[in-house]
Amino acid sequence: MTAIPWTGRQVLQQWDGNTYTTAPSAPARVTATSASGRSVTLAWQASTDGQGSGVVGYYLWRRDRWGQSWLPDRHRR
């Protein structure tokens, strides 16, 4: 795990044996497509990966109900 200090997040790093030299773009157009009660559905345009950055999925994080800590949420591939 690698911490990203200014966000309080951590990144799980796995190596597939390839060397990637291009960083992926950030996902774009993040929107909440529906929300109700304790649930929200998110949609976004995937990052572009023209040079082969190796992105295979995203991990979503959410704040706890007090807004104090970041918690891992569901993984989307």
mmCIF file as gemmi writes it, N, C-alpha and C atoms, coordinates in Angstrom:
data_model
loop_
_atom_site.group_PDB
_atom_site.id
_atom_site.type_symbol
_atom_site.label_atom_id
_atom_site.label_alt_id
_atom_site.label_comp_id
_atom_site.label_asym_id
_atom_site.label_entity_id
_atom_site.label_seq_id
_atom_site.pdbx_PDB_ins_code
_atom_site.Cartn_x
_atom_site.Cartn_y
_atom_site.Cartn_z
_atom_site.occupancy
_atom_site.B_iso_or_equiv
_atom_site.pdbx_formal_charge
_atom_site.auth_seq_id
_atom_site.auth_asym_id
_atom_site.pdbx_PDB_model_num
ATOM 1 N N . MET Axp A 1 ? 0.839 -1.175 0 1 0 ? 1 A 1
ATOM 2 C CA . MET Axp A 1 ? 0 0 0 1 0 ? 1 A 1
ATOM 3 C C . MET Axp A 1 ? 0.885 1.239 0 1 0 ? 1 A 1
ATOM 4 N N . THR Axp A 2 ? 0.462 2.226 -0.744 1 0 ? 2 A 1
ATOM 5 C CA . THR Axp A 2 ? 1.145 3.505 -0.783 1 0 ? 2 A 1
ATOM 6 C C . THR Axp A 2 ? 0.158 4.585 -0.384 1 0 ? 2 A 1
ATOM 7 N N . ALA Axp A 3 ? 0.52 5.433 0.561 1 0 ? 3 A 1
ATOM 8 C CA . ALA Axp A 3 ? -0.368 6.507 0.99 1 0 ? 3 A 1
ATOM 9 C C . ALA Axp A 3 ? -0.218 7.704 0.062 1 0 ? 3 A 1
ATOM 10 N N . ILE Axp A 4 ? -1.33 8.378 -0.202 1 0 ? 4 A 1
ATOM 11 C CA . ILE Axp A 4 ? -1.317 9.641 -0.929 1 0 ? 4 A 1
ATOM 12 C C . ILE Axp A 4 ? -1.617 10.704 0.123 1 0 ? 4 A 1
ATOM 13 N N . PRO Axp A 5 ? -0.576 11.368 0.649 1 0 ? 5 A 1
ATOM 14 C CA . PRO Axp A 5 ? -0.726 12.177 1.855 1 0 ? 5 A 1
ATOM 15 C C . PRO Axp A 5 ? -1.772 13.285 1.78 1 0 ? 5 A 1
ATOM 16 N N . TRP Axp A 6 ? -1.857 14.014 0.677 1 0 ? 6 A 1
ATOM 17 C CA . TRP Axp A 6 ? -2.767 15.159 0.625 1 0 ? 6 A 1
ATOM 18 C C . TRP Axp A 6 ? -4.226 14.741 0.495 1 0 ? 6 A 1
ATOM 19 N N . THR Axp A 7 ? -4.517 13.469 0.242 1 0 ? 7 A 1
ATOM 20 C CA . THR Axp A 7 ? -5.904 13.018 0.126 1 0 ? 7 A 1
ATOM 21 C C . THR Axp A 7 ? -6.312 12.088 1.254 1 0 ? 7 A 1
ATOM 22 N N . GLY Axp A 8 ? -5.346 11.55 1.975 1 0 ? 8 A 1
ATOM 23 C CA . GLY Axp A 8 ? -5.667 10.577 3.005 1 0 ? 8 A 1
ATOM 24 C C . GLY Axp A 8 ? -6.027 9.221 2.429 1 0 ? 8 A 1
ATOM 25 N N . ARG Axp A 9 ? -5.748 9.007 1.15 1 0 ? 9 A 1
ATOM 26 C CA . ARG Axp A 9 ? -6.091 7.746 0.488 1 0 ? 9 A 1
ATOM 27 C C . ARG Axp A 9 ? -4.86 6.863 0.373 1 0 ? 9 A 1
ATOM 28 N N . GLN Axp A 10 ? -5.106 5.599 0.083 1 0 ? 10 A 1
ATOM 29 C CA . GLN Axp A 10 ? -4.016 4.664 -0.14 1 0 ? 10 A 1
ATOM 30 C C . GLN Axp A 10 ? -4.234 3.953 -1.464 1 0 ? 10 A 1
ATOM 31 N N . VAL Axp A 11 ? -3.152 3.576 -2.099 1 0 ? 11 A 1
ATOM 32 C CA . VAL Axp A 11 ? -3.208 2.902 -3.388 1 0 ? 11 A 1
ATOM 33 C C . VAL Axp A 11 ? -2.626 1.504 -3.232 1 0 ? 11 A 1
ATOM 34 N N . LEU Axp A 12 ? -3.368 0.516 -3.671 1 0 ? 12 A 1
ATOM 35 C CA . LEU Axp A 12 ? -2.867 -0.85 -3.694 1 0 ? 12 A 1
ATOM 36 C C . LEU Axp A 12 ? -2.108 -1.02 -4.998 1 0 ? 12 A 1
ATOM 37 N N . GLN Axp A 13 ? -0.86 -1.393 -4.911 1 0 ? 13 A 1
ATOM 38 C CA . GLN Axp A 13 ? -0.043 -1.525 -6.104 1 0 ? 13 A 1
ATOM 39 C C . GLN Axp A 13 ? 0.185 -2.995 -6.422 1 0 ? 13 A 1
ATOM 40 N N . GLN Axp A 14 ? -0.073 -3.344 -7.674 1 0 ? 14 A 1
ATOM 41 C CA . GLN Axp A 14 ? 0.209 -4.686 -8.158 1 0 ? 14 A 1
ATOM 42 C C . GLN Axp A 14 ? 1.003 -4.532 -9.445 1 0 ? 14 A 1
ATOM 43 N N . TRP Axp A 15 ? 1.966 -5.395 -9.647 1 0 ? 15 A 1
ATOM 44 C CA . TRP Axp A 15 ? 2.791 -5.296 -10.833 1 0 ? 15 A 1
ATOM 45 C C . TRP Axp A 15 ? 2.551 -6.502 -11.711 1 0 ? 15 A 1
ATOM 46 N N . ASP Axp A 16 ? 2.286 -6.254 -12.99 1 0 ? 16 A 1
ATOM 47 C CA . ASP Axp A 16 ? 2.018 -7.344 -13.927 1 0 ? 16 A 1
ATOM 48 C C . ASP Axp A 16 ? 3.24 -7.71 -14.763 1 0 ? 16 A 1
ATOM 49 N N . GLY Axp A 17 ? 4.4 -7.12 -14.449 1 0 ? 17 A 1
ATOM 50 C CA . GLY Axp A 17 ? 5.618 -7.428 -15.174 1 0 ? 17 A 1
ATOM 51 C C . GLY Axp A 17 ? 5.913 -6.459 -16.302 1 0 ? 17 A 1
ATOM 52 N N . ASN Axp A 18 ? 4.944 -5.623 -16.674 1 0 ? 18 A 1
ATOM 53 C CA . ASN Axp A 18 ? 5.151 -4.639 -17.735 1 0 ? 18 A 1
ATOM 54 C C . ASN Axp A 18 ? 5.589 -3.311 -17.139 1 0 ? 18 A 1
ATOM 55 N N . THR Axp A 19 ? 6.306 -2.527 -17.947 1 0 ? 19 A 1
ATOM 56 C CA . THR Axp A 19 ? 6.695 -1.186 -17.54 1 0 ? 19 A 1
ATOM 57 C C . THR Axp A 19 ? 5.83 -0.195 -18.287 1 0 ? 19 A 1
ATOM 58 N N . TYR Axp A 20 ? 5.048 0.587 -17.539 1 0 ? 20 A 1
ATOM 59 C CA . TYR Axp A 20 ? 4.169 1.588 -18.135 1 0 ? 20 A 1
ATOM 60 C C . TYR Axp A 20 ? 4.782 2.957 -17.908 1 0 ? 20 A 1
ATOM 61 N N . THR Axp A 21 ? 4.883 3.745 -18.964 1 0 ? 21 A 1
ATOM 62 C CA . THR Axp A 21 ? 5.536 5.045 -18.856 1 0 ? 21 A 1
ATOM 63 C C . THR Axp A 21 ? 4.563 6.205 -18.972 1 0 ? 21 A 1
ATOM 64 N N . THR Axp A 22 ? 3.313 5.94 -19.242 1 0 ? 22 A 1
ATOM 65 C CA . THR Axp A 22 ? 2.332 7 -19.417 1 0 ? 22 A 1
ATOM 66 C C . THR Axp A 22 ? 1.281 6.93 -18.323 1 0 ? 22 A 1
ATOM 67 N N . ALA Axp A 23 ? 1.082 8.032 -17.631 1 0 ? 23 A 1
ATOM 68 C CA . ALA Axp A 23 ? 0.027 8.082 -16.612 1 0 ? 23 A 1
ATOM 69 C C . ALA Axp A 23 ? -1.328 8.184 -17.304 1 0 ? 23 A 1
ATOM 70 N N . PRO Axp A 24 ? -2.34 7.524 -16.776 1 0 ? 24 A 1
ATOM 71 C CA . PRO Axp A 24 ? -3.675 7.638 -17.373 1 0 ? 24 A 1
ATOM 72 C C . PRO Axp A 24 ? -4.275 9 -17.063 1 0 ? 24 A 1
ATOM 73 N N . SER Axp A 25 ? -5.232 9.413 -17.877 1 0 ? 25 A 1
ATOM 74 C CA . SER Axp A 25 ? -5.963 10.636 -17.558 1 0 ? 25 A 1
ATOM 75 C C . SER Axp A 25 ? -6.933 10.342 -16.422 1 0 ? 25 A 1
ATOM 76 N N . ALA Axp A 26 ? -7.392 11.376 -15.776 1 0 ? 26 A 1
ATOM 77 C CA . ALA Axp A 26 ? -8.39 11.2 -14.712 1 0 ? 26 A 1
ATOM 78 C C . ALA Axp A 26 ? -9.729 10.847 -15.345 1 0 ? 26 A 1
ATOM 79 N N . PRO Axp A 27 ? -10.544 10.042 -14.668 1 0 ? 27 A 1
ATOM 80 C CA . PRO Axp A 27 ? -11.892 9.799 -15.178 1 0 ? 27 A 1
ATOM 81 C C . PRO Axp A 27 ? -12.622 11.136 -15.32 1 0 ? 27 A 1
ATOM 82 N N . ALA Axp A 28 ? -13.471 11.247 -16.324 1 0 ? 28 A 1
ATOM 83 C CA . ALA Axp A 28 ? -14.157 12.512 -16.611 1 0 ? 28 A 1
ATOM 84 C C . ALA Axp A 28 ? -15.663 12.368 -16.443 1 0 ? 28 A 1
ATOM 85 N N . ARG Axp A 29 ? -16.323 13.497 -16.35 1 0 ? 29 A 1
ATOM 86 C CA . ARG Axp A 29 ? -17.789 13.562 -16.298 1 0 ? 29 A 1
ATOM 87 C C . ARG Axp A 29 ? -18.378 12.664 -15.212 1 0 ? 29 A 1
ATOM 88 N N . VAL Axp A 30 ? -17.85 12.758 -14.025 1 0 ? 30 A 1
ATOM 89 C CA . VAL Axp A 30 ? -18.386 11.967 -12.908 1 0 ? 30 A 1
ATOM 90 C C . VAL Axp A 30 ? -19.735 12.557 -12.516 1 0 ? 30 A 1
ATOM 91 N N . THR Axp A 31 ? -20.767 11.727 -12.526 1 0 ? 31 A 1
ATOM 92 C CA . THR Axp A 31 ? -22.109 12.19 -12.176 1 0 ? 31 A 1
ATOM 93 C C . THR Axp A 31 ? -22.807 11.158 -11.299 1 0 ? 31 A 1
ATOM 94 N N . ALA Axp A 32 ? -23.709 11.65 -10.479 1 0 ? 32 A 1
ATOM 95 C CA . ALA Axp A 32 ? -24.595 10.769 -9.715 1 0 ? 32 A 1
ATOM 96 C C . ALA Axp A 32 ? -25.831 10.567 -10.58 1 0 ? 32 A 1
ATOM 97 N N . THR Axp A 33 ? -26.04 9.345 -11.054 1 0 ? 33 A 1
ATOM 98 C CA . THR Axp A 33 ? -27.167 9.083 -11.954 1 0 ? 33 A 1
ATOM 99 C C . THR Axp A 33 ? -28.455 8.817 -11.201 1 0 ? 33 A 1
ATOM 100 N N . SER Axp A 34 ? -28.352 8.414 -9.951 1 0 ? 34 A 1
ATOM 101 C CA . SER Axp A 34 ? -29.536 8.262 -9.101 1 0 ? 34 A 1
ATOM 102 C C . SER Axp A 34 ? -29.093 8.241 -7.65 1 0 ? 34 A 1
ATOM 103 N N . ALA Axp A 35 ? -29.991 8.667 -6.783 1 0 ? 35 A 1
ATOM 104 C CA . ALA Axp A 35 ? -29.703 8.653 -5.352 1 0 ? 35 A 1
ATOM 105 C C . ALA Axp A 35 ? -31.006 8.454 -4.599 1 0 ? 35 A 1
ATOM 106 N N . SER Axp A 36 ? -30.951 7.617 -3.566 1 0 ? 36 A 1
ATOM 107 C CA . SER Axp A 36 ? -32.13 7.403 -2.733 1 0 ? 36 A 1
ATOM 108 C C . SER Axp A 36 ? -31.696 6.824 -1.396 1 0 ? 36 A 1
ATOM 109 N N . GLY Axp A 37 ? -32.293 7.3 -0.332 1 0 ? 37 A 1
ATOM 110 C CA . GLY Axp A 37 ? -31.976 6.765 0.991 1 0 ? 37 A 1
ATOM 111 C C . GLY Axp A 37 ? -30.492 6.751 1.28 1 0 ? 37 A 1
ATOM 112 N N . ARG Axp A 38 ? -29.917 5.562 1.372 1 0 ? 38 A 1
ATOM 113 C CA . ARG Axp A 38 ? -28.494 5.411 1.676 1 0 ? 38 A 1
ATOM 114 C C . ARG Axp A 38 ? -27.703 4.916 0.479 1 0 ? 38 A 1
ATOM 115 N N . SER Axp A 39 ? -28.22 5.145 -0.725 1 0 ? 39 A 1
ATOM 116 C CA . SER Axp A 39 ? -27.582 4.61 -1.927 1 0 ? 39 A 1
ATOM 117 C C . SER Axp A 39 ? -27.408 5.702 -2.98 1 0 ? 39 A 1
ATOM 118 N N . VAL Axp A 40 ? -26.322 5.618 -3.706 1 0 ? 40 A 1
ATOM 119 C CA . VAL Axp A 40 ? -26.095 6.52 -4.837 1 0 ? 40 A 1
ATOM 120 C C . VAL Axp A 40 ? -25.442 5.708 -5.95 1 0 ? 40 A 1
ATOM 121 N N . THR Axp A 41 ? -25.84 5.972 -7.176 1 0 ? 41 A 1
ATOM 122 C CA . THR Axp A 41 ? -25.245 5.315 -8.337 1 0 ? 41 A 1
ATOM 123 C C . THR Axp A 41 ? -24.418 6.343 -9.09 1 0 ? 41 A 1
ATOM 124 N N . LEU Axp A 42 ? -23.15 6.023 -9.323 1 0 ? 42 A 1
ATOM 125 C CA . LEU Axp A 42 ? -22.243 6.931 -10.013 1 0 ? 42 A 1
ATOM 126 C C . LEU Axp A 42 ? -21.943 6.421 -11.41 1 0 ? 42 A 1
ATOM 127 N N . ALA Axp A 43 ? -21.687 7.358 -12.299 1 0 ? 43 A 1
ATOM 128 C CA . ALA Axp A 43 ? -21.254 7.019 -13.661 1 0 ? 43 A 1
ATOM 129 C C . ALA Axp A 43 ? -20.119 7.967 -14.027 1 0 ? 43 A 1
ATOM 130 N N . TRP Axp A 44 ? -19.216 7.511 -14.884 1 0 ? 44 A 1
ATOM 131 C CA . TRP Axp A 44 ? -18.127 8.364 -15.347 1 0 ? 44 A 1
ATOM 132 C C . TRP Axp A 44 ? -17.6 7.849 -16.662 1 0 ? 44 A 1
ATOM 133 N N . GLN Axp A 45 ? -16.877 8.727 -17.339 1 0 ? 45 A 1
ATOM 134 C CA . GLN Axp A 45 ? -16.184 8.359 -18.569 1 0 ? 45 A 1
ATOM 135 C C . GLN Axp A 45 ? -14.805 7.861 -18.145 1 0 ? 45 A 1
ATOM 136 N N . ALA Axp A 46 ? -14.483 6.652 -18.541 1 0 ? 46 A 1
ATOM 137 C CA . ALA Axp A 46 ? -13.214 6.041 -18.13 1 0 ? 46 A 1
ATOM 138 C C . ALA Axp A 46 ? -12.024 6.869 -18.595 1 0 ? 46 A 1
ATOM 139 N N . SER Axp A 47 ? -10.926 6.741 -17.883 1 0 ? 47 A 1
ATOM 140 C CA . SER Axp A 47 ? -9.707 7.438 -18.284 1 0 ? 47 A 1
ATOM 141 C C . SER Axp A 47 ? -9.234 6.908 -19.631 1 0 ? 47 A 1
ATOM 142 N N . THR Axp A 48 ? -8.583 7.781 -20.37 1 0 ? 48 A 1
ATOM 143 C CA . THR Axp A 48 ? -8.025 7.35 -21.65 1 0 ? 48 A 1
ATOM 144 C C . THR Axp A 48 ? -6.714 6.641 -21.374 1 0 ? 48 A 1
ATOM 145 N N . ASP Axp A 49 ? -6.424 5.678 -22.165 1 0 ? 49 A 1
ATOM 146 C CA . ASP Axp A 49 ? -5.288 4.812 -21.91 1 0 ? 49 A 1
ATOM 147 C C . ASP Axp A 49 ? -4.524 4.582 -23.208 1 0 ? 49 A 1
ATOM 148 N N . GLY Axp A 50 ? -4.356 5.649 -23.988 1 0 ? 50 A 1
ATOM 149 C CA . GLY Axp A 50 ? -3.761 5.534 -25.309 1 0 ? 50 A 1
ATOM 150 C C . GLY Axp A 50 ? -2.388 4.892 -25.363 1 0 ? 50 A 1
ATOM 151 N N . GLN Axp A 51 ? -1.546 5.16 -24.388 1 0 ? 51 A 1
ATOM 152 C CA . GLN Axp A 51 ? -0.184 4.619 -24.39 1 0 ? 51 A 1
ATOM 153 C C . GLN Axp A 51 ? -0.053 3.353 -23.562 1 0 ? 51 A 1
ATOM 154 N N . GLY Axp A 52 ? -1.131 2.881 -22.997 1 0 ? 52 A 1
ATOM 155 C CA . GLY Axp A 52 ? -1.058 1.648 -22.213 1 0 ? 52 A 1
ATOM 156 C C . GLY Axp A 52 ? -0.579 1.863 -20.796 1 0 ? 52 A 1
ATOM 157 N N . SER Axp A 53 ? -1.336 2.586 -19.999 1 0 ? 53 A 1
ATOM 158 C CA . SER Axp A 53 ? -0.916 2.857 -18.621 1 0 ? 53 A 1
ATOM 159 C C . SER Axp A 53 ? -1.164 1.68 -17.693 1 0 ? 53 A 1
ATOM 160 N N . GLY Axp A 54 ? -1.919 0.696 -18.13 1 0 ? 54 A 1
ATOM 161 C CA . GLY Axp A 54 ? -2.162 -0.467 -17.299 1 0 ? 54 A 1
ATOM 162 C C . GLY Axp A 54 ? -3.374 -0.366 -16.391 1 0 ? 54 A 1
ATOM 163 N N . VAL Axp A 55 ? -4.2 0.677 -16.535 1 0 ? 55 A 1
ATOM 164 C CA . VAL Axp A 55 ? -5.4 0.804 -15.702 1 0 ? 55 A 1
ATOM 165 C C . VAL Axp A 55 ? -6.365 -0.319 -16.062 1 0 ? 55 A 1
ATOM 166 N N . VAL Axp A 56 ? -6.793 -1.064 -15.049 1 0 ? 56 A 1
ATOM 167 C CA . VAL Axp A 56 ? -7.754 -2.153 -15.284 1 0 ? 56 A 1
ATOM 168 C C . VAL Axp A 56 ? -9.033 -1.974 -14.477 1 0 ? 56 A 1
ATOM 169 N N . GLY Axp A 57 ? -9.087 -0.977 -13.614 1 0 ? 57 A 1
ATOM 170 C CA . GLY Axp A 57 ? -10.289 -0.758 -12.816 1 0 ? 57 A 1
ATOM 171 C C . GLY Axp A 57 ? -10.104 0.399 -11.862 1 0 ? 57 A 1
ATOM 172 N N . TYR Axp A 58 ? -11.118 0.622 -11.054 1 0 ? 58 A 1
ATOM 173 C CA . TYR Axp A 58 ? -11.105 1.726 -10.102 1 0 ? 58 A 1
ATOM 174 C C . TYR Axp A 58 ? -11.507 1.22 -8.732 1 0 ? 58 A 1
ATOM 175 N N . TYR Axp A 59 ? -10.987 1.841 -7.708 1 0 ? 59 A 1
ATOM 176 C CA . TYR Axp A 59 ? -11.46 1.623 -6.345 1 0 ? 59 A 1
ATOM 177 C C . TYR Axp A 59 ? -12.167 2.897 -5.916 1 0 ? 59 A 1
ATOM 178 N N . LEU Axp A 60 ? -13.346 2.747 -5.356 1 0 ? 60 A 1
ATOM 179 C CA . LEU Axp A 60 ? -14.102 3.895 -4.874 1 0 ? 60 A 1
ATOM 180 C C . LEU Axp A 60 ? -13.951 3.999 -3.366 1 0 ? 60 A 1
ATOM 181 N N . TRP Axp A 61 ? -13.813 5.22 -2.888 1 0 ? 61 A 1
ATOM 182 C CA . TRP Axp A 61 ? -13.703 5.489 -1.457 1 0 ? 61 A 1
ATOM 183 C C . TRP Axp A 61 ? -14.799 6.461 -1.079 1 0 ? 61 A 1
ATOM 184 N N . ARG Axp A 62 ? -15.279 6.358 0.144 1 0 ? 62 A 1
ATOM 185 C CA . ARG Axp A 62 ? -16.319 7.257 0.625 1 0 ? 62 A 1
ATOM 186 C C . ARG Axp A 62 ? -15.979 7.711 2.037 1 0 ? 62 A 1
ATOM 187 N N . ARG Axp A 63 ? -16.575 8.813 2.427 1 0 ? 63 A 1
ATOM 188 C CA . ARG Axp A 63 ? -16.401 9.3 3.798 1 0 ? 63 A 1
ATOM 189 C C . ARG Axp A 63 ? -17.315 8.524 4.733 1 0 ? 63 A 1
ATOM 190 N N . ASP Axp A 64 ? -16.896 8.357 5.974 1 0 ? 64 A 1
ATOM 191 C CA . ASP Axp A 64 ? -17.797 7.756 6.953 1 0 ? 64 A 1
ATOM 192 C C . ASP Axp A 64 ? -18.934 8.74 7.239 1 0 ? 64 A 1
ATOM 193 N N . ARG Axp A 65 ? -19.919 8.307 7.983 1 0 ? 65 A 1
ATOM 194 C CA . ARG Axp A 65 ? -21.095 9.156 8.159 1 0 ? 65 A 1
ATOM 195 C C . ARG Axp A 65 ? -20.825 10.418 8.966 1 0 ? 65 A 1
ATOM 196 N N . TRP Axp A 66 ? -19.701 10.494 9.64 1 0 ? 66 A 1
ATOM 197 C CA . TRP Axp A 66 ? -19.329 11.695 10.374 1 0 ? 66 A 1
ATOM 198 C C . TRP Axp A 66 ? -18.397 12.587 9.554 1 0 ? 66 A 1
ATOM 199 N N . GLY Axp A 67 ? -17.991 12.134 8.379 1 0 ? 67 A 1
ATOM 200 C CA . GLY Axp A 67 ? -17.09 12.912 7.539 1 0 ? 67 A 1
ATOM 201 C C . GLY Axp A 67 ? -15.665 12.95 8.05 1 0 ? 67 A 1
ATOM 202 N N . GLN Axp A 68 ? -15.294 11.997 8.889 1 0 ? 68 A 1
ATOM 203 C CA . GLN Axp A 68 ? -13.98 12.004 9.523 1 0 ? 68 A 1
ATOM 204 C C . GLN Axp A 68 ? -12.948 11.14 8.798 1 0 ? 68 A 1
ATOM 205 N N . SER Axp A 69 ? -13.375 10.021 8.26 1 0 ? 69 A 1
ATOM 206 C CA . SER Axp A 69 ? -12.43 9.05 7.694 1 0 ? 69 A 1
ATOM 207 C C . SER Axp A 69 ? -12.871 8.612 6.305 1 0 ? 69 A 1
ATOM 208 N N . TRP Axp A 70 ? -11.892 8.187 5.504 1 0 ? 70 A 1
ATOM 209 C CA . TRP Axp A 70 ? -12.178 7.599 4.197 1 0 ? 70 A 1
ATOM 210 C C . TRP Axp A 70 ? -12.295 6.09 4.358 1 0 ? 70 A 1
ATOM 211 N N . LEU Axp A 71 ? -13.318 5.507 3.751 1 0 ? 71 A 1
ATOM 212 C CA . LEU Axp A 71 ? -13.55 4.067 3.809 1 0 ? 71 A 1
ATOM 213 C C . LEU Axp A 71 ? -13.591 3.498 2.396 1 0 ? 71 A 1
ATOM 214 N N . PRO Axp A 72 ? -13.039 2.307 2.195 1 0 ? 72 A 1
ATOM 215 C CA . PRO Axp A 72 ? -13.134 1.702 0.859 1 0 ? 72 A 1
ATOM 216 C C . PRO Axp A 72 ? -14.574 1.312 0.573 1 0 ? 72 A 1
ATOM 217 N N . ASP Axp A 73 ? -14.978 1.524 -0.653 1 0 ? 73 A 1
ATOM 218 C CA . ASP Axp A 73 ? -16.313 1.129 -1.068 1 0 ? 73 A 1
ATOM 219 C C . ASP Axp A 73 ? -16.176 0.017 -2.091 1 0 ? 73 A 1
ATOM 220 N N . ARG Axp A 74 ? -17.158 -0.174 -2.908 1 0 ? 74 A 1
ATOM 221 C CA . ARG Axp A 74 ? -17.128 -1.289 -3.864 1 0 ? 74 A 1
ATOM 222 C C . ARG Axp A 74 ? -16.141 -1.045 -4.993 1 0 ? 74 A 1
ATOM 223 N N . HIS Axp A 75 ? -15.577 -2.122 -5.468 1 0 ? 75 A 1
ATOM 224 C CA . HIS Axp A 75 ? -14.622 -2.069 -6.578 1 0 ? 75 A 1
ATOM 225 C C . HIS Axp A 75 ? -15.368 -2.225 -7.886 1 0 ? 75 A 1
ATOM 226 N N . ARG Axp A 76 ? -15.043 -1.397 -8.832 1 0 ? 76 A 1
ATOM 227 C CA . ARG Axp A 76 ? -15.666 -1.485 -10.157 1 0 ? 76 A 1
ATOM 228 C C . ARG Axp A 76 ? -14.573 -1.7 -11.179 1 0 ? 76 A 1
ATOM 229 N N . ARG Axp A 77 ? -14.781 -2.672 -12.041 1 0 ? 77 A 1
ATOM 230 C CA . ARG Axp A 77 ? -13.834 -2.91 -13.135 1 0 ? 77 A 1
ATOM 231 C C . ARG Axp A 77 ? -14.422 -2.478 -14.43 1 0 ? 77 A 1
